[in-house]
Amino acid sequence: MRVPISWLREYVEVAEDVTPEDVLASFVSVGFEEEDVHRFEISGPVVVGQVLEFVSEPQKNGKTINWCQVDVGEANGGIRGIVCGAHNFAAGDKVVVTLPGAVLPGPFPIAARKTYGHVSDGMIASARELGLGDEHDGIIVLSTLGLDPEVGSDAIALLHLNDFAVDINVTPDRGYAFSLRGAAREYSHATGGVFRDPAERDFAELQPGTGFSVTVDDRSPIRGNAGAREFVARVVRNVDPSRPTPPWMIARLVLAGMRSLGVLIDITNYVMLELGNPIHGYDLDKLQGGITVRRATEGERMTTLDGQDRALHTEDLLITDDSGPIGLAGVMGGGTTEMSSTTRNVLIEAATFDPVTIARSARRHKLPSEASKRFERGVDPLIPFVAARRVADLMVELAGGELTDEGGALFSEVQIAGIDLPRGFTQGVIGVDYTDDEVSGALEMIGAEVTATDAGWFVIPPSWRPDLTDKWTLVEEVARIHGLDRIPSVLPTPPSGRGYTLLQQGRKRVADALAAAGLVETIAFPFTSEEQNDLHGSASGEHVPSIRLANALDGQAPYLRRSLLPGLLQTAHRNISRGLVDLSIFETGVVFLPDEGVVYGTDFVPPLAQRPSDEVLAQLNASIPPQARHIAALLTGHITPRQPGHAAVNAGLGDALDAVRVIAVAAGVDIEVTQTQRAALHPGRAGSLTVAGEEIGYVGELHPQVSADADLPGRAVVLELDLDRLLTLAGERVTVAALSTFPAATQDVSLVVGVEVPAADVRAALVDGSGDLLESATLVDDYRGDGLDAGLKSLSFALRFRASDRTLTAAEATEAKLAGVAVAAEHFGAHIRD
């Protein structure tokens, strides 16, 4: 909200020597954020001049310029010769002259310069050149503004170009501050200056009159709230839309961020900024019958003031007459009844509309406006009658209109619920020892009615503060009015000796290990589509239950994820589209695994400021789906870049298995890999991950079609594990074994088995039979070809043996190896390859 200082001074005491920084500091002290300072970027000398005479001189380029003799006053050099290209003036007119040394918005410095064969000793200015509007067809002739100043006087002060405005950020709950009335009240709270309420008028003079039909017919109210609660219509006749808007009003509108659009529209905008109630004016002669406020019907359309033909929604609230829609209520008027240069009689509309209705319409039609911004935050329900009369008065004063007794109104009783504020409650919440007088005084200062009771106070909030709904919001007002700097800054003392839980330690250890192994941790939104949940949330791709959000951020991803892979695929796609094609990324996060047939969610909200009971906590926990923390990784592109003498190495299934081993070591478990099938993975290149016989995840290469659908240019390998379950299976603590100082004995063995026997099962048999001396067994070759019968393969393992108390002999290592071979032979018919 931009607040012009001259305007602010009309309603609250502001020191004459106040600076923009002082004003902003005052607003900050009562809870607003400062945004900016706005000025007319203009400096003098800019004076009033009088055209004595001029000669029109045609030029070779087809233009005609005027060589003018302009009197700018003896103090400013007397008569000056000035070249002017405009033609909307005559000898004797008083104009605005910018003399050499002046700087206009742009910045555009003025200097004497030779042009069209003359030395132009200054410039006669237009409204656009002075920053007062977009008009550039001609210069400002002061008589058309109703001004007859002294020649040579300061034009900057005359046109109110010496004013400035401060810009404050108004939060959605404080919509009353989107007005000079509200801003002045808050400035009064901050400085103690006397506040003069522009809405204080005798209610008798606010009556709109009769004879004009106003009806509200809302048959489909949203949340039971009628679209319009109050609607005031007043008639002003015989206005003159050609009259100029006064310079003071133009300056204030420009500083407030609005363009001057003619005296009638300027008045409605001015009152909106002044009182916070948006106003709309209709050309009365273009209306057909009375006004009806109703919802749009299916298939209805209307053309708004911006010239757009709009398809209406049945939730849209319309202003209509006998011809149909003439306005999108609270958002934008219609083009058929707008005020124009031919308007002679005006119908003034002031209303209060349902905030939810207005907010939805503005977003649905992508029509954010100054009006909708105020209506959707809530307009003071007692202000429409004041606003309508204020517009009428200004149209009489500035546009020569005649106020009539014609009009109509929809009245609605305003009921504001009172709030009990217990004595001592404010001090207990804020931690400041306010006196009772300070508590009640702060609430009375903001406009509340405060009545003392035995237990404290009964408070009726002011009509313009719909955000004050309970005792906690009242407490915030007391703290704000008396200064947030009074609240003590006390840091809580954390309990000692707790730190991370075992699960938290495990998660951190696993994530750190993957990061140390070269993977980059990423974070994705937990939202996806139902199709992605079915594909990645189940082994066969069948439909699985998913949680749908009631108000999704993205309509194409309205479901909570069952797997981390959709997010990793999006992250990979985004990076690849930006040229980062070699990726090793992982994420740890929560997945949502609802049970089939269970309805989740609840409308129950426990009361604030007290711990819910165990029964309530159990009820709330039962209303949310099971949530497990998973860890997933995706690798694509080159795992090793091309280097001199070395070709690039693509990420493959082995790299994903290495990442699984890193996780296993960090978690302190042994993870076994067995071949499996998954709908999202390449057939024959997918593995199930188990710990102690329990499946906790999978690893494999993405199916080519899945990679193509995700716009991945090459192969991608992935893994996903239930991290919480993995850490639970690991036990309470990971212990580190002592390193043996004795040397290792290494041996190799090649075993011939059937091609259908998994290499992992053969390795497990070797490990089981070799005993405690075996330190590691690594598969180094899988041979199938010459020298072997059909249906057989040779698996070669590198074995490392070590004892903790002695140096092993070759015979001991061989004996252990053969014991392992014997177990493999027993289980799979394996024999050592000749």
PDB file of N, CA and C in Angstrom, residues 51-59 63-70 81-87 89-91 116 118:
ATOM      1  N   VAL A  51       2.459  32.350 -22.056  1.00  0.00           N
ATOM      2  CA  VAL A  51       2.821  32.490 -23.464  1.00  0.00           C
ATOM      3  C   VAL A  51       2.363  33.882 -23.930  1.00  0.00           C
ATOM      4  N   LEU A  52       3.336  34.716 -24.330  1.00  0.00           N
ATOM      5  CA  LEU A  52       3.003  36.063 -24.800  1.00  0.00           C
ATOM      6  C   LEU A  52       2.626  36.038 -26.268  1.00  0.00           C
ATOM      7  N   GLU A  53       3.425  35.313 -27.032  1.00  0.00           N
ATOM      8  CA  GLU A  53       3.139  35.186 -28.460  1.00  0.00           C
ATOM      9  C   GLU A  53       3.910  34.002 -29.002  1.00  0.00           C
ATOM     10  N   PHE A  54       3.523  33.541 -30.187  1.00  0.00           N
ATOM     11  CA  PHE A  54       4.289  32.465 -30.817  1.00  0.00           C
ATOM     12  C   PHE A  54       4.085  32.534 -32.317  1.00  0.00           C
ATOM     13  N   VAL A  55       5.079  31.979 -33.015  1.00  0.00           N
ATOM     14  CA  VAL A  55       5.049  31.940 -34.473  1.00  0.00           C
ATOM     15  C   VAL A  55       5.122  30.472 -34.893  1.00  0.00           C
ATOM     16  N   SER A  56       4.176  30.051 -35.723  1.00  0.00           N
ATOM     17  CA  SER A  56       4.195  28.670 -36.223  1.00  0.00           C
ATOM     18  C   SER A  56       5.125  28.589 -37.415  1.00  0.00           C
ATOM     19  N   GLU A  57       6.054  27.629 -37.387  1.00  0.00           N
ATOM     20  CA  GLU A  57       7.061  27.497 -38.434  1.00  0.00           C
ATOM     21  C   GLU A  57       7.047  26.074 -38.988  1.00  0.00           C
ATOM     22  N   PRO A  58       6.555  25.880 -40.224  1.00  0.00           N
ATOM     23  CA  PRO A  58       6.605  24.542 -40.854  1.00  0.00           C
ATOM     24  C   PRO A  58       8.055  24.130 -41.083  1.00  0.00           C
ATOM     25  N   GLN A  59       8.317  22.818 -40.953  1.00  0.00           N
ATOM     26  CA  GLN A  59       9.670  22.291 -41.119  1.00  0.00           C
ATOM     27  C   GLN A  59       9.718  21.350 -42.325  1.00  0.00           C
ATOM     28  N   LYS A  63       6.763  18.501 -39.936  1.00  0.00           N
ATOM     29  CA  LYS A  63       6.248  18.974 -38.665  1.00  0.00           C
ATOM     30  C   LYS A  63       6.125  20.494 -38.689  1.00  0.00           C
ATOM     31  N   THR A  64       5.317  21.002 -37.779  1.00  0.00           N
ATOM     32  CA  THR A  64       5.210  22.439 -37.569  1.00  0.00           C
ATOM     33  C   THR A  64       5.510  22.713 -36.103  1.00  0.00           C
ATOM     34  N   ILE A  65       6.509  23.583 -35.877  1.00  0.00           N
ATOM     35  CA  ILE A  65       6.855  23.913 -34.494  1.00  0.00           C
ATOM     36  C   ILE A  65       6.425  25.348 -34.221  1.00  0.00           C
ATOM     37  N   ASN A  66       6.330  25.624 -32.926  1.00  0.00           N
ATOM     38  CA  ASN A  66       5.961  26.975 -32.499  1.00  0.00           C
ATOM     39  C   ASN A  66       7.145  27.636 -31.798  1.00  0.00           C
ATOM     40  N   TRP A  67       7.547  28.778 -32.301  1.00  0.00           N
ATOM     41  CA  TRP A  67       8.608  29.558 -31.647  1.00  0.00           C
ATOM     42  C   TRP A  67       7.896  30.543 -30.715  1.00  0.00           C
ATOM     43  N   CYS A  68       8.035  30.254 -29.399  1.00  0.00           N
ATOM     44  CA  CYS A  68       7.229  30.944 -28.399  1.00  0.00           C
ATOM     45  C   CYS A  68       8.053  31.940 -27.598  1.00  0.00           C
ATOM     46  N   GLN A  69       7.421  33.021 -27.212  1.00  0.00           N
ATOM     47  CA  GLN A  69       7.979  33.971 -26.254  1.00  0.00           C
ATOM     48  C   GLN A  69       7.172  33.798 -24.971  1.00  0.00           C
ATOM     49  N   VAL A  70       7.871  33.356 -23.919  1.00  0.00           N
ATOM     50  CA  VAL A  70       7.198  32.970 -22.690  1.00  0.00           C
ATOM     51  C   VAL A  70       7.741  33.796 -21.533  1.00  0.00           C
ATOM     52  N   GLY A  81      12.792  32.567 -25.016  1.00  0.00           N
ATOM     53  CA  GLY A  81      12.369  31.945 -26.260  1.00  0.00           C
ATOM     54  C   GLY A  81      12.417  30.434 -26.130  1.00  0.00           C
ATOM     55  N   ILE A  82      11.298  29.771 -26.436  1.00  0.00           N
ATOM     56  CA  ILE A  82      11.197  28.316 -26.249  1.00  0.00           C
ATOM     57  C   ILE A  82      10.528  27.706 -27.478  1.00  0.00           C
ATOM     58  N   VAL A  83      11.124  26.643 -27.993  1.00  0.00           N
ATOM     59  CA  VAL A  83      10.545  25.872 -29.089  1.00  0.00           C
ATOM     60  C   VAL A  83       9.568  24.858 -28.508  1.00  0.00           C
ATOM     61  N   CYS A  84       8.361  24.793 -29.085  1.00  0.00           N
ATOM     62  CA  CYS A  84       7.336  23.859 -28.585  1.00  0.00           C
ATOM     63  C   CYS A  84       6.669  23.183 -29.780  1.00  0.00           C
ATOM     64  N   GLY A  85       6.521  21.873 -29.694  1.00  0.00           N
ATOM     65  CA  GLY A  85       5.887  21.131 -30.779  1.00  0.00           C
ATOM     66  C   GLY A  85       4.400  20.921 -30.593  1.00  0.00           C
ATOM     67  N   ALA A  86       3.853  21.316 -29.428  1.00  0.00           N
ATOM     68  CA  ALA A  86       2.424  21.138 -29.185  1.00  0.00           C
ATOM     69  C   ALA A  86       1.635  22.296 -29.790  1.00  0.00           C
ATOM     70  N   HIS A  87       0.328  22.082 -29.952  1.00  0.00           N
ATOM     71  CA  HIS A  87      -0.513  23.104 -30.585  1.00  0.00           C
ATOM     72  C   HIS A  87      -1.817  23.325 -29.820  1.00  0.00           C
ATOM     73  N   PHE A  89      -2.466  25.273 -27.248  1.00  0.00           N
ATOM     74  CA  PHE A  89      -2.438  26.461 -26.417  1.00  0.00           C
ATOM     75  C   PHE A  89      -2.580  27.696 -27.302  1.00  0.00           C
ATOM     76  N   ALA A  90      -2.780  28.816 -26.621  1.00  0.00           N
ATOM     77  CA  ALA A  90      -2.924  30.088 -27.332  1.00  0.00           C
ATOM     78  C   ALA A  90      -2.164  31.153 -26.566  1.00  0.00           C
ATOM     79  N   ALA A  91      -1.954  32.276 -27.207  1.00  0.00           N
ATOM     80  CA  ALA A  91      -1.299  33.397 -26.542  1.00  0.00           C
ATOM     81  C   ALA A  91      -2.123  33.796 -25.319  1.00  0.00           C
ATOM     82  N   TYR A 116      15.773  23.347 -34.453  1.00  0.00           N
ATOM     83  CA  TYR A 116      14.936  23.961 -35.491  1.00  0.00           C
ATOM     84  C   TYR A 116      15.330  25.424 -35.746  1.00  0.00           C
ATOM     85  N   HIS A 118      16.617  27.634 -33.671  1.00  0.00           N
ATOM     86  CA  HIS A 118      16.499  28.546 -32.530  1.00  0.00           C
ATOM     87  C   HIS A 118      17.217  27.924 -31.330  1.00  0.00           C
TER      88      HIS A 118
END
